[in-house]
Short mmCIF file of C-alpha atoms in Angstrom, two decimals:
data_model
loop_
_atom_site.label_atom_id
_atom_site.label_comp_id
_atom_site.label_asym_id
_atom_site.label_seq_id
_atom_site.Cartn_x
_atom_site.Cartn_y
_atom_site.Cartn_z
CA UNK A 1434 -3.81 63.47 87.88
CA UNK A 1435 -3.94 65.71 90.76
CA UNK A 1436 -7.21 67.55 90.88
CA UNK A 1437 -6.29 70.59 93.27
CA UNK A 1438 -9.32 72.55 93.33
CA UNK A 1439 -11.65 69.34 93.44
CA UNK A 1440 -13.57 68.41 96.82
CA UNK A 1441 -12.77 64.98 96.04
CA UNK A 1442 -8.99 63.00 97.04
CA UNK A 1443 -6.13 65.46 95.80
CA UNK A 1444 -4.99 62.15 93.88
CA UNK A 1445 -7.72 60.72 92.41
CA UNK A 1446 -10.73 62.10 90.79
CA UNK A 1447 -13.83 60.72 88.61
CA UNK A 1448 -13.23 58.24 86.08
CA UNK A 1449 -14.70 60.68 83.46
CA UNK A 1450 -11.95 63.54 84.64
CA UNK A 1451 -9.81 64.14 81.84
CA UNK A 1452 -13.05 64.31 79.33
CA UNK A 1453 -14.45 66.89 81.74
CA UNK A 1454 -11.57 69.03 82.32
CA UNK A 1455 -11.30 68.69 78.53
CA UNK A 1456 -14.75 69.88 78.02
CA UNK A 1457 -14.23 72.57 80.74
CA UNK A 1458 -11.55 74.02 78.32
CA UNK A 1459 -13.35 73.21 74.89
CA UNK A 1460 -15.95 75.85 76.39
CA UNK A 1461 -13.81 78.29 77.82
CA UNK A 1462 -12.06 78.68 74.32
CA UNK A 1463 -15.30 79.13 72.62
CA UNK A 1464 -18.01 80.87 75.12
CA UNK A 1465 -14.99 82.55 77.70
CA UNK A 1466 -15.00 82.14 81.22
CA UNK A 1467 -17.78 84.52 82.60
CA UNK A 1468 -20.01 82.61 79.95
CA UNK A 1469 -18.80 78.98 81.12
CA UNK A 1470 -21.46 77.53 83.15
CA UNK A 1471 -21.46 73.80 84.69
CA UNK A 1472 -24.43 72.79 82.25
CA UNK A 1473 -22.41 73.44 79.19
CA UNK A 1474 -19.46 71.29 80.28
CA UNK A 1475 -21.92 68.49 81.54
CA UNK A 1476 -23.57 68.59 78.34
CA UNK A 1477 -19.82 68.89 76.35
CA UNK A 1478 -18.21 66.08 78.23
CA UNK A 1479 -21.60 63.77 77.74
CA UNK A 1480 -21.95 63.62 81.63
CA UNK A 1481 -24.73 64.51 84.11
CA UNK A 1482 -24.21 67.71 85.96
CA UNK A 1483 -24.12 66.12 89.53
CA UNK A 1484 -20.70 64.02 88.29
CA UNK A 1485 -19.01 67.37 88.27
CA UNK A 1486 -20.44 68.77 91.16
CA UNK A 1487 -19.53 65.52 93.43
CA UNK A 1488 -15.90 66.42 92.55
CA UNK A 1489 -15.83 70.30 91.87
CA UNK A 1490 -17.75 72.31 94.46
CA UNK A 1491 -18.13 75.12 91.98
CA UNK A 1492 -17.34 76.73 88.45
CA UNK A 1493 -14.48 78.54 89.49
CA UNK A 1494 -13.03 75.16 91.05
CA UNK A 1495 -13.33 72.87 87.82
CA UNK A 1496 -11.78 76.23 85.80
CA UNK A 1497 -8.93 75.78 88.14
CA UNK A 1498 -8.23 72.12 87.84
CA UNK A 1499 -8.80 72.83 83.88
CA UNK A 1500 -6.35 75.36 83.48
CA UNK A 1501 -3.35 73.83 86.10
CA UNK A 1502 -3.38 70.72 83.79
CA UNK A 1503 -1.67 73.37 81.06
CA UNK A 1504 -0.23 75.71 83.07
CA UNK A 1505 3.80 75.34 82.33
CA UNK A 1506 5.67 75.33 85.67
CA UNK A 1507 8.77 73.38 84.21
CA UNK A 1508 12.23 73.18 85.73
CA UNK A 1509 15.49 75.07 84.65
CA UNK A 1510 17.85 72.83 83.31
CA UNK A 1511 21.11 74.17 84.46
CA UNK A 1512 22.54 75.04 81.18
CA UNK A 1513 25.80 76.59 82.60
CA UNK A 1514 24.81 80.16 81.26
CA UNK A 1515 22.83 82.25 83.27
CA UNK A 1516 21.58 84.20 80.29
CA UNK A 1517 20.27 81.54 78.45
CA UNK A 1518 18.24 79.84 81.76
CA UNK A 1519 16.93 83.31 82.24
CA UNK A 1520 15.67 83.60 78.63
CA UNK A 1521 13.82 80.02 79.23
CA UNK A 1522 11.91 81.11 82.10
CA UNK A 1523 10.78 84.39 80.47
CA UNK A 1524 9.97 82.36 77.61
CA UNK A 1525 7.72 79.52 79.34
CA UNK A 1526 5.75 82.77 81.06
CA UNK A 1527 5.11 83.91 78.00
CA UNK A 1528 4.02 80.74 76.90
CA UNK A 1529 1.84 80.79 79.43
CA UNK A 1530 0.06 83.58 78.82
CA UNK A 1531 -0.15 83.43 75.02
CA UNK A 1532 -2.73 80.43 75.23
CA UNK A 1533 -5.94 82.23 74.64
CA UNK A 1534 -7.70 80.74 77.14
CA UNK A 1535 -5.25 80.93 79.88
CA UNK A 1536 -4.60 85.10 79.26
CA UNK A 1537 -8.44 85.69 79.80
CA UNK A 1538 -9.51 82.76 82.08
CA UNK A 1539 -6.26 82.75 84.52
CA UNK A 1540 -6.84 86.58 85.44
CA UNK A 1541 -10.79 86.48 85.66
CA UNK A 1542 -10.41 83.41 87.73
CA UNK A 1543 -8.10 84.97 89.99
CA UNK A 1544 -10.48 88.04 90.28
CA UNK A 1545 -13.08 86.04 91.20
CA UNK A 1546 -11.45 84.24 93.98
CA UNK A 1547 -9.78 87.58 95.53
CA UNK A 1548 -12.51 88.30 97.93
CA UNK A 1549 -12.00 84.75 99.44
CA UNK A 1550 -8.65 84.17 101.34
CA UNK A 1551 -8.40 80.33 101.47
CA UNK A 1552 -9.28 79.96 97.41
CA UNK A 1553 -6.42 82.41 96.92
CA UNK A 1554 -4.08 80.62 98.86
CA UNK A 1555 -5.24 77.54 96.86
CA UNK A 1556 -5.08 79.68 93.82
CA UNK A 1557 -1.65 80.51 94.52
CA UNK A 1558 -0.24 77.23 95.54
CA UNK A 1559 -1.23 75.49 92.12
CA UNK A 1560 -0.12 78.07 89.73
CA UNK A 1561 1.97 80.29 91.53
CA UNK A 1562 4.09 78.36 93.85
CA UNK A 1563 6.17 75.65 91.85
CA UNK A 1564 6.72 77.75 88.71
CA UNK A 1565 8.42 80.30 90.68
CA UNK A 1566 10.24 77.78 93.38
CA UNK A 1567 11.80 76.65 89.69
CA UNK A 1568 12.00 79.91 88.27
CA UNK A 1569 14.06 80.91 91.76
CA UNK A 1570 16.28 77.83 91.63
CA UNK A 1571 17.82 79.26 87.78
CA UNK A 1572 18.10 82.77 89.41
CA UNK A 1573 20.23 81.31 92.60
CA UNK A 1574 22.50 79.82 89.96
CA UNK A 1575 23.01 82.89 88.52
CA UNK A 1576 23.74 84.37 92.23
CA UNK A 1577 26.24 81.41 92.67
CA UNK A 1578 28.18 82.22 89.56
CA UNK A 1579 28.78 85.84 90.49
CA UNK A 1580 26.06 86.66 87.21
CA UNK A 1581 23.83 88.31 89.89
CA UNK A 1582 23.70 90.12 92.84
CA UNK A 1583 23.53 88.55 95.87
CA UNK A 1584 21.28 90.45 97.19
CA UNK A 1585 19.02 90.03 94.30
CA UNK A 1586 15.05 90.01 94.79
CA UNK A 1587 14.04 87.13 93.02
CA UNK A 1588 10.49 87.52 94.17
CA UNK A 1589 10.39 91.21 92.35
CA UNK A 1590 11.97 89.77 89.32
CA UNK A 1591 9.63 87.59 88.85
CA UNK A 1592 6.41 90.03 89.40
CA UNK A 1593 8.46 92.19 87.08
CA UNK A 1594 8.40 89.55 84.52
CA UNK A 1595 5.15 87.82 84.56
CA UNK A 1596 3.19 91.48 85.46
CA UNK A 1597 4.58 93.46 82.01
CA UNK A 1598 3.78 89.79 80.00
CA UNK A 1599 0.34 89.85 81.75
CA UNK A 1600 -0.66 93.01 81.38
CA UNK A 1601 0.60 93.38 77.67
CA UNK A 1602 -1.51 90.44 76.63
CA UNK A 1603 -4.62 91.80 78.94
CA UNK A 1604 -4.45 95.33 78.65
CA UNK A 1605 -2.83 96.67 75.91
CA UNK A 1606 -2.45 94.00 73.47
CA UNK A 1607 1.49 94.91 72.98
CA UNK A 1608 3.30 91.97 71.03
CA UNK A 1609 4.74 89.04 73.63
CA UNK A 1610 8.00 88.71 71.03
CA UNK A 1611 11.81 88.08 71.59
CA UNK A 1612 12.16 92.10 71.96
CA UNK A 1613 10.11 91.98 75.08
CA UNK A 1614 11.79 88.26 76.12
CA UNK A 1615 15.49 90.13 76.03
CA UNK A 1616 14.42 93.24 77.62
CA UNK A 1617 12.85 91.67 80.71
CA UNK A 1618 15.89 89.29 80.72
CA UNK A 1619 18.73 92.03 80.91
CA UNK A 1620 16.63 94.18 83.05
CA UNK A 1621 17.60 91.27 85.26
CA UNK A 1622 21.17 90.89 84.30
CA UNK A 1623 22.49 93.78 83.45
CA UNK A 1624 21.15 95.15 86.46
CA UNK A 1625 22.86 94.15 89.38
CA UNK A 1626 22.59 97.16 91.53
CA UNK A 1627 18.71 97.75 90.47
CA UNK A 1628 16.50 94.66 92.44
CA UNK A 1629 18.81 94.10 95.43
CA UNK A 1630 15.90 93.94 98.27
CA UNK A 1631 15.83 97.04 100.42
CA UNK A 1632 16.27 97.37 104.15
CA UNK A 1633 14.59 100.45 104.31
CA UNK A 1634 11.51 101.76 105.06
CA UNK A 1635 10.52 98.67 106.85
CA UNK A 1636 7.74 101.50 108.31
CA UNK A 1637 5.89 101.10 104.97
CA UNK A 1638 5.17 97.58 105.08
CA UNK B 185 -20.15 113.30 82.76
CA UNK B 186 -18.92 111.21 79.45
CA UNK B 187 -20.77 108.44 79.05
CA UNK B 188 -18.09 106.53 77.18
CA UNK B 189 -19.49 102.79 76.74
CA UNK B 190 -23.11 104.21 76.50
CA UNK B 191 -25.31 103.11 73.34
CA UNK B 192 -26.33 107.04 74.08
CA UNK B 193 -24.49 110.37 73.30
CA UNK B 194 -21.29 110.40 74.47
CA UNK B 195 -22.03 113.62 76.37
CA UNK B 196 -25.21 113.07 77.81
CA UNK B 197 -26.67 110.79 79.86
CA UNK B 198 -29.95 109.48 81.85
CA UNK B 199 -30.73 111.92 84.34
CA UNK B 200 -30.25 109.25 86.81
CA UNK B 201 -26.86 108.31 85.61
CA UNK B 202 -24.57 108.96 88.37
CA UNK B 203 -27.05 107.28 90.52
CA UNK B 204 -26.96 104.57 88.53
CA UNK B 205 -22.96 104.63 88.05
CA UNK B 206 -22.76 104.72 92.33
CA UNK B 207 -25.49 101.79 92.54
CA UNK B 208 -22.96 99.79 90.04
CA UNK B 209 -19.89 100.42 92.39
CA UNK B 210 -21.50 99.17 95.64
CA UNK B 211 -23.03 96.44 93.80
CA UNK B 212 -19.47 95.32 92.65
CA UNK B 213 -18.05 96.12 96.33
CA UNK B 214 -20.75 93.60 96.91
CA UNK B 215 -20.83 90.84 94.98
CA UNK B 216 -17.77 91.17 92.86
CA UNK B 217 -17.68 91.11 88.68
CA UNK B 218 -19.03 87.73 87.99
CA UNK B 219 -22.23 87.76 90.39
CA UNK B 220 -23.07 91.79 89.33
CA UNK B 221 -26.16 91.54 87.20
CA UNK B 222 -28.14 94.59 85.75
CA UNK B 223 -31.17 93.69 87.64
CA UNK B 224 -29.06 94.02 90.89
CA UNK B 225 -27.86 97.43 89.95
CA UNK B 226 -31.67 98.98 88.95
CA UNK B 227 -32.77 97.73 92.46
CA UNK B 228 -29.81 99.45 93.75
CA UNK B 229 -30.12 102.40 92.01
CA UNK B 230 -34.09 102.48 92.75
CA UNK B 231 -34.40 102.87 88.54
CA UNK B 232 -36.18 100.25 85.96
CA UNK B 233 -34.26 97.60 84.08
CA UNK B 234 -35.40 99.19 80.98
CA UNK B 235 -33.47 102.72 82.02
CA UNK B 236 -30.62 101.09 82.33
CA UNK B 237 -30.85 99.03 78.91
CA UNK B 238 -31.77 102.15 77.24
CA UNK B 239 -28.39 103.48 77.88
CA UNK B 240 -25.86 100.56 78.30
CA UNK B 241 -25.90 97.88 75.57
CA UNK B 242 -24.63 95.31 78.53
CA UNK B 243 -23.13 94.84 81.96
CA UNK B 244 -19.61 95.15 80.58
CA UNK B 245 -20.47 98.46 78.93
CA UNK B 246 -22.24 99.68 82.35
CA UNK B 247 -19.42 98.30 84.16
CA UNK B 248 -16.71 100.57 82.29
CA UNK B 249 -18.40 103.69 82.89
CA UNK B 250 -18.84 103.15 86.54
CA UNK B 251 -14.57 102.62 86.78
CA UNK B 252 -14.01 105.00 84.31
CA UNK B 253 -15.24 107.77 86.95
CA UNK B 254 -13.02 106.34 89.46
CA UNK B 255 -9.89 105.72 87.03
CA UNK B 256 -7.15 107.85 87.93
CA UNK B 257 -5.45 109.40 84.65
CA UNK B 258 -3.94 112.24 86.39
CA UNK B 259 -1.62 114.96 84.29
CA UNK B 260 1.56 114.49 85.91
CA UNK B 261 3.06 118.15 86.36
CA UNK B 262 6.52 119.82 85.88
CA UNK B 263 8.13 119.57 88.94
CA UNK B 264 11.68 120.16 87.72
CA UNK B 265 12.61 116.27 89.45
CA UNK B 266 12.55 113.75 87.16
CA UNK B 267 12.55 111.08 90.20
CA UNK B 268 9.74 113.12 91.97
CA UNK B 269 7.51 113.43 88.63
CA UNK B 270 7.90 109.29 88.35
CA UNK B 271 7.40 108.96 91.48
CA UNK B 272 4.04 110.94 91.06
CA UNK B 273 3.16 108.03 88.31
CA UNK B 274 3.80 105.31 89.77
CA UNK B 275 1.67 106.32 92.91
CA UNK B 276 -1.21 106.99 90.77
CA UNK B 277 -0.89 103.98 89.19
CA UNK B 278 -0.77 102.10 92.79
CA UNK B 279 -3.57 104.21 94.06
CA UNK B 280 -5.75 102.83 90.82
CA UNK B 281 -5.22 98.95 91.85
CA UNK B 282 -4.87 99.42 95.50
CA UNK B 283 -9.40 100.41 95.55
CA UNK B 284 -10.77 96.70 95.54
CA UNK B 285 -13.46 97.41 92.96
CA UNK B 286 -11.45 98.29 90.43
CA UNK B 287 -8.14 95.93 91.09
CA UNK B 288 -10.60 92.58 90.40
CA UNK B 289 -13.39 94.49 88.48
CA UNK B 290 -10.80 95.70 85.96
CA UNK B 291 -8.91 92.68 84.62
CA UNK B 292 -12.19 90.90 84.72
CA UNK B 293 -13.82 93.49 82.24
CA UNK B 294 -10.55 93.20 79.98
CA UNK B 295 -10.78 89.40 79.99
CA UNK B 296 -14.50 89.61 78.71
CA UNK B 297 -13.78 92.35 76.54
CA UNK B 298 -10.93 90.31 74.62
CA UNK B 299 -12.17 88.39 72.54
CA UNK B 300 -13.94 91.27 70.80
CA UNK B 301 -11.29 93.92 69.44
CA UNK B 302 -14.24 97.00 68.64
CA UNK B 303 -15.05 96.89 72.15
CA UNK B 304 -10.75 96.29 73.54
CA UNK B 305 -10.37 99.38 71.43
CA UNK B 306 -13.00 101.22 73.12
CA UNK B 307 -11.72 100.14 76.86
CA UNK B 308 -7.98 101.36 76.07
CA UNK B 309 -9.02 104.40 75.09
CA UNK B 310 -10.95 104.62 77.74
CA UNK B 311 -8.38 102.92 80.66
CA UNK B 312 -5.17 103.57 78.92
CA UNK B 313 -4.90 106.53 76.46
CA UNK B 314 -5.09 109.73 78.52
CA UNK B 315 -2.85 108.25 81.74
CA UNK B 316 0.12 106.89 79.15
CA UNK B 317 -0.03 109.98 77.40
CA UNK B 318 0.50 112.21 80.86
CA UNK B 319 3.13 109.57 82.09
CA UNK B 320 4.22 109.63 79.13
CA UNK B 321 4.86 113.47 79.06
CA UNK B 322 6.52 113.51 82.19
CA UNK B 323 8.90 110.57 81.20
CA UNK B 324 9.74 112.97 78.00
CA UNK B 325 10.35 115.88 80.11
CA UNK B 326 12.99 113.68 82.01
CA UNK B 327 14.52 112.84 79.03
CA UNK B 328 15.01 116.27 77.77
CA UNK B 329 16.47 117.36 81.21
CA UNK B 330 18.95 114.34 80.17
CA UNK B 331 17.86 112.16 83.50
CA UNK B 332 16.89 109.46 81.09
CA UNK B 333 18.01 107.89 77.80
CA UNK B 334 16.40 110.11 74.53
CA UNK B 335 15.84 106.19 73.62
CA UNK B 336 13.58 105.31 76.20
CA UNK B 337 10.86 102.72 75.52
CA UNK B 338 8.22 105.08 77.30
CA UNK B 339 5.81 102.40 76.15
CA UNK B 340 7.62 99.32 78.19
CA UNK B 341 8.05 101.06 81.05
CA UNK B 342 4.16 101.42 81.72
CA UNK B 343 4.56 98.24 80.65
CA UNK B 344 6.73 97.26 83.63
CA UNK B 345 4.95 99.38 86.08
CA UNK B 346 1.84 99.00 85.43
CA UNK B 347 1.99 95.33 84.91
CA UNK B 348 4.00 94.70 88.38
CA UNK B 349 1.33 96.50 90.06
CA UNK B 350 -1.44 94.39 88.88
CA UNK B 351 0.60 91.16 88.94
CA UNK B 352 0.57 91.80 92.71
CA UNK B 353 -2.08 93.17 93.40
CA UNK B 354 -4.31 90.27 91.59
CA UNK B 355 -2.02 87.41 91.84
CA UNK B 356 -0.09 86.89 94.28
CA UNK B 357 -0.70 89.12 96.99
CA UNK B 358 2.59 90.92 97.98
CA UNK B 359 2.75 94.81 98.83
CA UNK B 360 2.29 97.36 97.15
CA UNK B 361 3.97 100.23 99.25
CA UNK B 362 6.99 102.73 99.06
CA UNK B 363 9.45 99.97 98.33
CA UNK B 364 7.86 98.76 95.20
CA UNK B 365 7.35 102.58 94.17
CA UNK B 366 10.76 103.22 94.59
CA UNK B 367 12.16 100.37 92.71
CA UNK B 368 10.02 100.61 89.49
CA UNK B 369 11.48 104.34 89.55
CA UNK B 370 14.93 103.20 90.15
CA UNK B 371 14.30 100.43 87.26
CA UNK B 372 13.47 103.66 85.13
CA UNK B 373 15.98 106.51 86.42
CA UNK B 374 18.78 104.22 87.09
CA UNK B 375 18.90 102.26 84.22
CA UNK B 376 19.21 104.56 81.17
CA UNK B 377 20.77 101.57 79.22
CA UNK B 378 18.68 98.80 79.75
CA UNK B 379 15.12 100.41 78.21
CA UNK B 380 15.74 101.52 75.10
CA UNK B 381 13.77 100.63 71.58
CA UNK B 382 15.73 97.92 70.11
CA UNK B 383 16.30 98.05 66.38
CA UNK B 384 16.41 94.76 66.19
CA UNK B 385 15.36 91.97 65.61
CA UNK B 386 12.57 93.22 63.39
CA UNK B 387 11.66 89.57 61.92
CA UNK B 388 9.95 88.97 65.51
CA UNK B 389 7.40 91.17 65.73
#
């Protein structure tokens, strides 16, 4: 178990860890994350408050660690059809961000860490990083069989993808079905010319 | 000044309430969502807990009204450019999630709103309603000038734009300037067969 957020060793963590990140979830699901307070979990996991403050410096820490453990950043088999990989890595975002818990804790969590640079990066590097490293490795293949542009902004396409799946399960409450899955997966491939990245205006950036 | 997530008329108001509303903005500026407390705001504001109270059932109620003056829902006018009226939208919707306060304040208020659908109901209408209707307008007039599909999902392509915004703006950090503006309008203007309502399949939703 890799406990990213904890102060403890990246490797290791307290004997008690998976019944407190367990507990950190149990309330999350039923109280929410502004709600979710170190005492509760203590008293959920049957442990004293200082064991989870000698590993996790803070709430917003032991959320983290809580929510990686089920946060799907899984490889793209290479399935020989770009369509079909495509279609998998819409679907595991939306996976993602059905979980209850996830949809309201993963965005407040994020909002509370904004204001503080090296959390963010943190933030980033646990749930951002691999799933889209894997994400990008099934949209080169598609480059390599001639299925996408080379040019193609794999970076966009993914903020594309995982923004409209956020935001429909945060803000409007729009259905996360196989409609949406196919739409944001030929936006991508029946698009060539649309997400090449641009040269121009560099002035902007 | 409507009051929308007051417990008071919807017109009306303390006497104090735009002081009140400004003391709530610098006191997220300050201390973000999570930390804001109603105390902090009636010190701010140089009012009585109880005045507060009186008016606004909670902090997420207080919270809303305070964004919802700063929201941008702008009516989007007839420009006779289809690409220049999108382009109009999708700065707006920029310029909403570019201010601080509202880009982490936001998604944090629709995360603790959730789980409770009267209130979700109330912060759409409030949030959502009256800027997808005026996008929503001008993506009809560009339809009826024949720039985009008469099947256009006008609903998805908030969707898309909206949702990339936020995406970036809360998650992962990457720009939001003229090139991003320019591609969700391209995604829009350029692709009149890729964002249409599907007919099928219904069994999914």
């Amino acid at each position: 178990m890799a406990l990213v957020f904890s102060s403890g060793s990246a490797t290791s963590g307290p004997r008690s860890a998976s019944k407190i990140l367990n507990a950190a979830r149990d309330v999350l699901s039923a109280q929410g994350y502004p709600a979710l307070t170190i005492e509760a979990v203590a008293a959920a996991a049957g442990v004293g408050k200082t064991t989870i403050y000698r590993w996790w410096p803070s709430k917003e820490a032991l959320v983290a660690d809580a929510l990686a453990e089920i946060f799907r950043a899984d490889e793209i088999p290479d399935l020989g059809d770009t369509h079909a990989e495509l279609r998998q890595a819409v679907d595991m975002t939306i996976d993602n961000y059905t979980n209850e818990d996830m949809a309201t804790a993963l965005p407040a969590l994020a909002a509370s860490l904004l204001p503080h640079p090296e959390l963010m990066t943190r933030f980033r590097e646990t749930f951002l990083h691999r799933k889209r490293e894997n994400i990008a490795a099934a949209l080169h293949r598609g480059i390599q069989r001639g299925d996408l542009p080379d040019d193609l902004d794999t970076d966009l396409v993914q903020d594309i993808w995982a923004g409209t799946i956020l935001y429909r399960r945060l803000m409007t409450g729009s259905p996360l079905d196989t409609d949406l899955a196919e739409h944001l997966v030929q936006l991508t491939t029946k698009a060539p010319p649309l997400l090449p990245r641009r040269e121009s205006p560099r002035t902007s950036r």
